[in-house]
GROMACS .gro file of C-alpha atoms in nm:
model
  221
    1LYS     CA    1 -10.943  -3.512 -12.155
    2ALA     CA    2 -10.650  -3.487 -11.914
    3VAL     CA    3 -10.341  -3.682 -11.814
    4ALA     CA    4 -10.213  -3.729 -11.459
    5PHE     CA    5  -9.840  -3.769 -11.409
    6VAL     CA    6  -9.555  -3.745 -11.157
    7SER     CA    7  -9.286  -3.477 -11.176
    8ASP     CA    8  -9.004  -3.371 -10.945
    9SER     CA    9  -8.996  -3.021 -11.098
   10ALA     CA   10  -9.125  -2.882 -10.766
   11GLY     CA   11  -8.834  -3.035 -10.573
   12SER     CA   12  -8.999  -3.363 -10.469
   13ARG     CA   13  -9.217  -3.607 -10.659
   14GLN     CA   14  -9.563  -3.453 -10.683
   15ILE     CA   15  -9.880  -3.529 -10.881
   16PHE     CA   16  -9.974  -3.300 -11.170
   17ILE     CA   17 -10.248  -3.304 -11.432
   18ARG     CA   18 -10.246  -3.149 -11.777
   19LEU     CA   19 -10.534  -3.094 -12.016
   20LEU     CA   20 -10.483  -3.251 -12.358
   21ALA     CA   21 -10.620  -2.928 -12.506
   22GLY     CA   22 -10.310  -2.749 -12.378
   23GLY     CA   23 -10.213  -2.501 -12.112
   24PRO     CA   24  -9.976  -2.528 -11.814
   25PRO     CA   25  -9.984  -2.832 -11.586
   26LEU     CA   26 -10.172  -2.805 -11.256
   27GLN     CA   27  -9.993  -2.925 -10.942
   28ILE     CA   28 -10.234  -3.138 -10.737
   29THR     CA   29 -10.028  -3.249 -10.435
   30ARG     CA   30  -9.811  -3.009 -10.238
   31ASP     CA   31  -9.720  -3.180  -9.911
   32ALA     CA   32  -9.382  -3.331  -9.819
   33GLY     CA   33  -9.281  -3.674  -9.940
   34ALA     CA   34  -9.285  -3.856 -10.272
   35HIS     CA   35  -9.625  -3.913 -10.432
   36LEU     CA   36  -9.647  -4.178 -10.703
   37GLU     CA   37  -9.873  -4.386 -10.929
   38PRO     CA   38 -10.175  -4.157 -10.980
   39ARG     CA   39 -10.489  -4.333 -11.103
   40TRP     CA   40 -10.812  -4.160 -11.206
   41SER     CA   41 -11.146  -4.236 -11.044
   42GLN     CA   42 -11.403  -4.348 -11.301
   43ASP     CA   43 -11.586  -4.014 -11.285
   44SER     CA   44 -11.255  -3.822 -11.329
   45ALA     CA   45 -11.337  -3.621 -11.017
   46SER     CA   46 -11.044  -3.745 -10.810
   47LEU     CA   47 -10.709  -3.923 -10.815
   48ILE     CA   48 -10.587  -4.217 -10.608
   49TYR     CA   49 -10.211  -4.212 -10.543
   50TYR     CA   50  -9.943  -4.383 -10.336
   51THR     CA   51  -9.689  -4.241 -10.091
   52PRO     CA   52  -9.402  -4.479 -10.002
   53PRO     CA   53  -9.322  -4.534  -9.633
   54PRO     CA   54  -9.066  -4.321  -9.451
   55GLU     CA   55  -8.722  -4.473  -9.412
   56GLY     CA   56  -8.751  -4.781  -9.192
   57GLY     CA   57  -9.126  -4.815  -9.248
   58SER     CA   58  -9.285  -5.130  -9.388
   59GLN     CA   59  -9.591  -4.994  -9.569
   60GLY     CA   60  -9.681  -4.678  -9.753
   61THR     CA   61 -10.018  -4.506  -9.780
   62LEU     CA   62 -10.294  -4.472 -10.038
   63TRP     CA   63 -10.462  -4.132 -10.069
   64GLU     CA   64 -10.750  -3.979 -10.262
   65VAL     CA   65 -10.744  -3.614 -10.368
   66SER     CA   66 -10.975  -3.399 -10.576
   67ALA     CA   67 -10.864  -3.350 -10.937
   68LEU     CA   68 -10.880  -2.977 -10.858
   69GLY     CA   69 -10.638  -3.014 -10.568
   70GLY     CA   70 -10.700  -2.963 -10.197
   71PRO     CA   71 -10.638  -3.173  -9.885
   72PRO     CA   72 -10.597  -3.549  -9.954
   73ARG     CA   73 -10.797  -3.819  -9.774
   74ARG     CA   74 -10.617  -4.124  -9.636
   75LEU     CA   75 -10.755  -4.455  -9.765
   76ALA     CA   76 -10.535  -4.744  -9.652
   77SER     CA   77 -10.188  -4.876  -9.575
   78SER     CA   78 -10.037  -5.037  -9.882
   79LEU     CA   79  -9.726  -5.184 -10.043
   80SER     CA   80  -9.816  -5.046 -10.385
   81GLY     CA   81 -10.026  -4.804 -10.580
   82ALA     CA   82 -10.392  -4.897 -10.625
   83ASP     CA   83 -10.624  -4.934 -10.923
   84VAL     CA   84 -10.987  -4.824 -10.928
   85GLY     CA   85 -11.245  -5.079 -11.044
   86HIS     CA   86 -11.452  -5.005 -11.353
   87ASP     CA   87 -11.760  -4.977 -11.130
   88GLY     CA   88 -11.581  -4.691 -10.952
   89LYS     CA   89 -11.655  -4.851 -10.614
   90ARG     CA   90 -11.357  -5.078 -10.544
   91LEU     CA   91 -10.980  -5.058 -10.517
   92THR     CA   92 -10.718  -5.329 -10.558
   93TYR     CA   93 -10.371  -5.305 -10.406
   94PHE     CA   94 -10.100  -5.503 -10.228
   95ARG     CA   95 -10.058  -5.490  -9.850
   96LEU     CA   96  -9.902  -5.677  -9.559
   97GLY     CA   97 -10.143  -5.892  -9.358
   98ASP     CA   98 -10.093  -6.186  -9.122
   99GLY     CA   99  -9.723  -6.185  -9.205
  100GLN     CA  100  -9.798  -6.237  -9.574
  101MET     CA  101  -9.813  -6.025  -9.888
  102GLN     CA  102 -10.181  -5.990  -9.980
  103LEU     CA  103 -10.353  -5.871 -10.297
  104VAL     CA  104 -10.684  -5.729 -10.181
  105ALA     CA  105 -11.002  -5.585 -10.326
  106ALA     CA  106 -11.159  -5.326 -10.098
  107ASP     CA  107 -11.439  -5.074 -10.099
  108ARG     CA  108 -11.331  -4.728 -10.212
  109ASP     CA  109 -11.300  -4.604  -9.853
  110GLY     CA  110 -11.071  -4.895  -9.766
  111SER     CA  111 -11.337  -5.097  -9.579
  112ILE     CA  112 -11.491  -5.442  -9.652
  113LEU     CA  113 -11.171  -5.610  -9.758
  114HIS     CA  114 -11.154  -5.928  -9.967
  115VAL     CA  115 -10.819  -6.110  -9.990
  116VAL     CA  116 -10.779  -6.213 -10.354
  117MET     CA  117 -10.448  -6.396 -10.301
  118GLN     CA  118 -10.164  -6.409 -10.054
  119ALA     CA  119  -9.804  -6.524 -10.075
  120PRO     CA  120  -9.483  -6.515  -9.871
  121VAL     CA  121  -9.320  -6.173  -9.869
  122SER     CA  122  -9.051  -6.174 -10.137
  123PHE     CA  123  -8.937  -5.950 -10.418
  124SER     CA  124  -9.162  -5.689 -10.571
  125TYR     CA  125  -9.537  -5.722 -10.626
  126ARG     CA  126  -9.680  -5.410 -10.793
  127ASN     CA  127  -9.900  -5.244 -11.057
  128PRO     CA  128 -10.229  -5.428 -10.992
  129ARG     CA  129 -10.479  -5.358 -11.272
  130TRP     CA  130 -10.845  -5.458 -11.295
  131SER     CA  131 -10.949  -5.623 -11.619
  132PRO     CA  132 -11.246  -5.480 -11.812
  133GLY     CA  133 -11.547  -5.615 -11.624
  134ASP     CA  134 -11.336  -5.646 -11.306
  135LYS     CA  135 -11.332  -6.029 -11.326
  136ALA     CA  136 -10.951  -6.052 -11.308
  137ILE     CA  137 -10.652  -5.856 -11.183
  138ALA     CA  138 -10.316  -5.842 -11.360
  139PHE     CA  139  -9.996  -5.746 -11.179
  140LEU     CA  140  -9.618  -5.753 -11.202
  141HIS     CA  141  -9.418  -5.987 -10.978
  142SER     CA  142  -9.041  -6.013 -10.955
  143ARG     CA  143  -8.903  -6.344 -10.830
  144GLU     CA  144  -8.562  -6.180 -10.782
  145ASN     CA  145  -8.408  -5.842 -10.857
  146TRP     CA  146  -8.493  -5.722 -11.210
  147ALA     CA  147  -8.672  -6.046 -11.298
  148ASP     CA  148  -9.034  -5.940 -11.356
  149ASP     CA  149  -9.324  -6.111 -11.529
  150VAL     CA  150  -9.697  -6.049 -11.575
  151TYR     CA  151  -9.944  -6.254 -11.372
  152VAL     CA  152 -10.324  -6.269 -11.377
  153VAL     CA  153 -10.555  -6.386 -11.098
  154ARG     CA  154 -10.934  -6.402 -11.078
  155SER     CA  155 -11.065  -6.118 -10.861
  156ALA     CA  156 -11.289  -6.366 -10.677
  157GLY     CA  157 -10.972  -6.541 -10.561
  158GLY     CA  158 -10.749  -6.820 -10.679
  159ILE     CA  159 -10.398  -6.910 -10.790
  160PRO     CA  160 -10.230  -6.648 -11.013
  161LYS     CA  161 -10.124  -6.753 -11.361
  162GLN     CA  162  -9.793  -6.636 -11.507
  163ILE     CA  163  -9.867  -6.522 -11.863
  164SER     CA  164  -9.534  -6.374 -11.974
  165ASP     CA  165  -9.188  -6.527 -11.979
  166ASP     CA  166  -8.964  -6.217 -11.990
  167ASN     CA  167  -8.777  -6.262 -11.659
  168THR     CA  168  -8.639  -5.908 -11.683
  169LEU     CA  169  -8.709  -5.551 -11.573
  170MET     CA  170  -9.066  -5.439 -11.645
  171SER     CA  171  -9.253  -5.115 -11.583
  172GLY     CA  172  -9.630  -5.078 -11.587
  173LEU     CA  173  -9.911  -5.263 -11.758
  174ALA     CA  174 -10.257  -5.192 -11.896
  175TRP     CA  175 -10.560  -5.376 -12.036
  176PRO     CA  176 -10.730  -5.257 -12.357
  177ASN     CA  177 -11.105  -5.211 -12.335
  178ASP     CA  178 -11.185  -5.551 -12.490
  179GLY     CA  179 -10.970  -5.737 -12.234
  180SER     CA  180 -10.812  -5.954 -12.504
  181HIS     CA  181 -10.450  -5.882 -12.416
  182ILE     CA  182 -10.223  -5.691 -12.182
  183LEU     CA  183  -9.976  -5.415 -12.271
  184TYR     CA  184  -9.657  -5.379 -12.071
  185SER     CA  185  -9.311  -5.221 -12.084
  186SER     CA  186  -9.012  -5.458 -12.076
  187ALA     CA  187  -8.633  -5.460 -12.109
  188ARG     CA  188  -8.665  -5.789 -12.297
  189GLY     CA  189  -8.394  -5.814 -12.561
  190SER     CA  190  -8.191  -5.519 -12.427
  191THR     CA  191  -7.817  -5.579 -12.404
  192VAL     CA  192  -7.763  -5.295 -12.153
  193LEU     CA  193  -7.741  -5.436 -11.800
  194TYR     CA  194  -7.791  -5.114 -11.602
  195LEU     CA  195  -8.085  -4.890 -11.699
  196PRO     CA  196  -8.164  -5.102 -12.005
  197THR     CA  197  -8.372  -4.973 -12.294
  198MET     CA  198  -8.737  -5.068 -12.249
  199HIS     CA  199  -9.007  -5.107 -12.513
  200LEU     CA  200  -9.379  -5.179 -12.520
  201TRP     CA  201  -9.502  -5.534 -12.572
  202LYS     CA  202  -9.841  -5.701 -12.578
  203ILE     CA  203  -9.946  -6.052 -12.488
  204SER     CA  204 -10.274  -6.244 -12.483
  205ALA     CA  205 -10.451  -6.235 -12.150
  206GLU     CA  206 -10.432  -6.615 -12.160
  207GLY     CA  207 -10.053  -6.614 -12.216
  208GLY     CA  208  -9.852  -6.719 -12.518
  209GLN     CA  209  -9.604  -6.543 -12.745
  210ALA     CA  210  -9.548  -6.175 -12.669
  211GLU     CA  211  -9.536  -5.925 -12.955
  212GLN     CA  212  -9.308  -5.620 -12.953
  213ILE     CA  213  -9.492  -5.301 -13.056
  214THR     CA  214  -9.235  -5.020 -13.015
  215PHE     CA  215  -8.874  -5.013 -13.137
  216GLY     CA  216  -8.571  -4.785 -13.159
  217GLU     CA  217  -8.299  -4.645 -12.935
  218ALA     CA  218  -8.538  -4.439 -12.720
  219GLY     CA  219  -8.711  -4.626 -12.438
  220ASP     CA  220  -9.087  -4.654 -12.390
  221GLU     CA  221  -9.266  -4.710 -12.061
   0.00000   0.00000   0.00000
């Protein structure tokens, strides 16, 4: 019944929510810094969000805040935003650990950590998303600058599988409720090198041929 989003209308990037029924947006975060990637808890009572590190820092921070606003609660150090499991009890996110980039599954309060996969620190790993049933986690990984693809790994652990072959700038991804495929935004096919036009695509969760689902001059993310 509501959408959470990021806006810099208050001077810095802050989290807002807006009821689909209408009315003005409600500003949720108000402290200094940029706050990004809001994700709803399963009961819609709170939001998990990510604050990047200060200049020179290596890791940012995950926070939880009431959907009505108020003081946030620190959850964990992280390299990315988190996603809340469908059971409402677990988070998945990327972090630095033992000199490696780690995708972890952790209890909601950041304790009882399970390392799902780890890899040498390289270009971007981001947007982890639980599958329906929480048996797998999809994420974006860039092998070099602006060369993203979608990967899926079993949440119990294992070797991630690359399921897309876009090798270009991507932004965001989501599973539908049946878990059959993954939706993502990609600059695939764009002829503009800087700030290319992005559109929505979908691909089977097992990989294969991607299908473009939005078109036109306006971009979709």
